[in-house]
XYZ file of C-alpha atoms in Angstrom:
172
model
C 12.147 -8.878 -3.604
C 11.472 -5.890 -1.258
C 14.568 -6.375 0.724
C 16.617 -5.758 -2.646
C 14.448 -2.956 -3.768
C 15.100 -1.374 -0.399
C 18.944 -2.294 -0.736
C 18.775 -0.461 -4.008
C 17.638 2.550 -2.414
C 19.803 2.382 0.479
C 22.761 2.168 -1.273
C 21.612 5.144 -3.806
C 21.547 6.896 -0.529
C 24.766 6.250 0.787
C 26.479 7.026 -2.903
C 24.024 10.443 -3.309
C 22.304 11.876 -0.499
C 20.567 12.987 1.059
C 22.352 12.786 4.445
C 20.061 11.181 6.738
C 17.598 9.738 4.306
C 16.033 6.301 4.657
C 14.636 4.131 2.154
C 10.942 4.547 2.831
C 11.439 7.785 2.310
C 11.303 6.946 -1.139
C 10.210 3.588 -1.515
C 6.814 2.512 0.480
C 4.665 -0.587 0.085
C 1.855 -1.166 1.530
C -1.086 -4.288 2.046
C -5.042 -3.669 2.525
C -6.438 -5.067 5.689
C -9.975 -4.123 7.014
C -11.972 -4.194 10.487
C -15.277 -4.003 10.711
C -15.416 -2.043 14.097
C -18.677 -0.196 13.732
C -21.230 -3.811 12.833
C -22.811 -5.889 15.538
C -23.241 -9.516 14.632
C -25.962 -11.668 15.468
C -24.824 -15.290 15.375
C -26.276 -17.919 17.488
C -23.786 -19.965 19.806
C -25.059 -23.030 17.765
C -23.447 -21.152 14.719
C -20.331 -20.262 16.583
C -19.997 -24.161 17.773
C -19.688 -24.514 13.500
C -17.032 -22.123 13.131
C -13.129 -22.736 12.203
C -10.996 -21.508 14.578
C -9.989 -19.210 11.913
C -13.611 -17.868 11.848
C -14.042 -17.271 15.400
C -10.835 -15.304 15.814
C -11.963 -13.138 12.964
C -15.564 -13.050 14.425
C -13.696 -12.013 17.507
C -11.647 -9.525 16.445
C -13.603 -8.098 13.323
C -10.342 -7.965 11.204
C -9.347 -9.762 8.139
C -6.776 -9.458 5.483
C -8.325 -8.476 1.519
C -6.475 -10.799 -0.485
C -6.280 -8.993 -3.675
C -4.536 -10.823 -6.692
C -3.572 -7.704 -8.890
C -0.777 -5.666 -7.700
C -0.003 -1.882 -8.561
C 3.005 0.516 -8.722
C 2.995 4.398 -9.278
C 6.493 5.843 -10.126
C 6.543 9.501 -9.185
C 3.117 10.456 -10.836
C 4.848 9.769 -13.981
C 3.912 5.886 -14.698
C 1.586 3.464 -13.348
C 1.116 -0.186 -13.901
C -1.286 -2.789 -12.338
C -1.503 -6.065 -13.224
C -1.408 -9.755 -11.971
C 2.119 -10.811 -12.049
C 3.998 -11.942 -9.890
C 8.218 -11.760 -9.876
C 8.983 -15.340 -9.487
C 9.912 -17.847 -12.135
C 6.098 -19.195 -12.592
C 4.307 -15.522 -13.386
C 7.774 -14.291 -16.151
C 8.311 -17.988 -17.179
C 5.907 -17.099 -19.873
C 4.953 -21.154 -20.331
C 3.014 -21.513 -17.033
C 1.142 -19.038 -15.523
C -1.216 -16.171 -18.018
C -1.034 -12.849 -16.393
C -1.966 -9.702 -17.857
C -0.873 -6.201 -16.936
C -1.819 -2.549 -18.060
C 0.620 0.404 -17.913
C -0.397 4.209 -18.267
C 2.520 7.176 -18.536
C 1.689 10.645 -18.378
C 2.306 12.397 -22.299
C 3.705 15.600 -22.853
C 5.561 15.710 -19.555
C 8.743 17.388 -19.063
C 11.492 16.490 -15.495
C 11.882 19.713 -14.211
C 13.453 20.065 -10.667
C 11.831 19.629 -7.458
C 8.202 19.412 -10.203
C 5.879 16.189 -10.453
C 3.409 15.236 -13.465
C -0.404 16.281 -12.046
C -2.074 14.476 -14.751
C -4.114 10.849 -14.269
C -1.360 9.087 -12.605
C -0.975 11.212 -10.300
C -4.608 12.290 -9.761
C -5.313 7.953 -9.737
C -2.325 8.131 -6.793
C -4.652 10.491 -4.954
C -7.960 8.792 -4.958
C -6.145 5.755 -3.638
C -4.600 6.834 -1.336
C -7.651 9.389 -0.031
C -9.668 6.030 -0.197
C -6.990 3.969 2.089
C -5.640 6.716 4.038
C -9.304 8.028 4.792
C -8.266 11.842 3.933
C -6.631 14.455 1.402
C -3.867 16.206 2.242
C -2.310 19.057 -0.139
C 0.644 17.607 1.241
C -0.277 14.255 -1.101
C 0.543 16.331 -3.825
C 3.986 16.318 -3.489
C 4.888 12.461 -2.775
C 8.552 13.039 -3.414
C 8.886 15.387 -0.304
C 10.057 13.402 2.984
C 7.359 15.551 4.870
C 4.804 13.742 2.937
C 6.750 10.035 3.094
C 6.689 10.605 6.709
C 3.325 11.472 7.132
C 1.868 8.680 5.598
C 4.027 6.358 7.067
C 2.539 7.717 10.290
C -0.732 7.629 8.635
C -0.359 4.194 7.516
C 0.893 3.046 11.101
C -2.128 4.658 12.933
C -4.187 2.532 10.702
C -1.752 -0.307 11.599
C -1.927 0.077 15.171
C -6.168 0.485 15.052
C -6.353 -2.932 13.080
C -4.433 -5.166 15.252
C -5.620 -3.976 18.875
C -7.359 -5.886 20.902
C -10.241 -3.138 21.295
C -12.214 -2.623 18.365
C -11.623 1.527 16.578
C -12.760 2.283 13.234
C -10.176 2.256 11.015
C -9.755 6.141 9.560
């Protein structure tokens, strides 16, 4: 679960430095939303009457969650998998549920200090996030670096904040 992933980290932390550090600076997960804050919709009150509650409120408020069944994870530039999977007994039972998954390391590379793979991972890590985060940074290019954790985080919360408000904004 994300609580014990974050517990993980934490207690890393605590044992190794550094002093100060929290757990999203390291670890950061994140869900796709959208708004739709820049279309006008023509729908009759006749059509409204036939709407779910549901379907008003997102009429209403333009915002709805993209439910999106695979899941990804990039670990530091170096590996990436996405696939279907779940971690509960159904998806790793094996005898229930098929699920597929592809994973994708960078060849050749060497851990040097402070240095990150900038290969496909890492360049697959930047279109995503240019795509969800509605910019590029140089910054991006060095994920491990609190400066960067913290500014998407902030970049991730302004995105936050423009979904759920009661006026409509585009989203960045």
């Amino acid at each position: 679960t994300f609580r014990r992933m974050y517990k993980l980290v934490a207690d890393a932390i605590a044992k190794w430095g550094p002093e100060g550090a929290h757990p999203t600076d390291y670890l950061m997960v994140f869900f796709p939303g959208n708004r739709d804050a820049t279309s006008t919709f023509d729908i009759s009150d006749e059509a409204k009457a036939g709407l779910t509650p549901k379907q008003q409120k997102m009429l209403e408020t333009r915002r709805h969650m993209i439910y999106v069944h695979s899941k990804m994870a990039v670990f530091d530039d170096e590996y990436i998998i996405i696939g279907s999977a779940n971690i509960n007994q159904r998806s790793m039972d094996g005898a229930r549920d098929s699920e597929i998954a592809v994973g994708c390391a960078e060849e050749g590379y060497e851990e040097a200090d402070d240095v990150l793979p900038q290969g496909q991972v890492s360049g697959f890590r930047l279109s995503v996030w240019a795509e969800h985060l509605g910019c590029y940074d140089p910054l991006f290019l060095r994920p491990h670096d609190p400066e960067c954790a913290a500014k998407v985080r902030a970049m991730a919360q302004a995105n936050w904040d423009a979904y759920v408000s009661p006026e409509l904004h585009p989203l960045p």
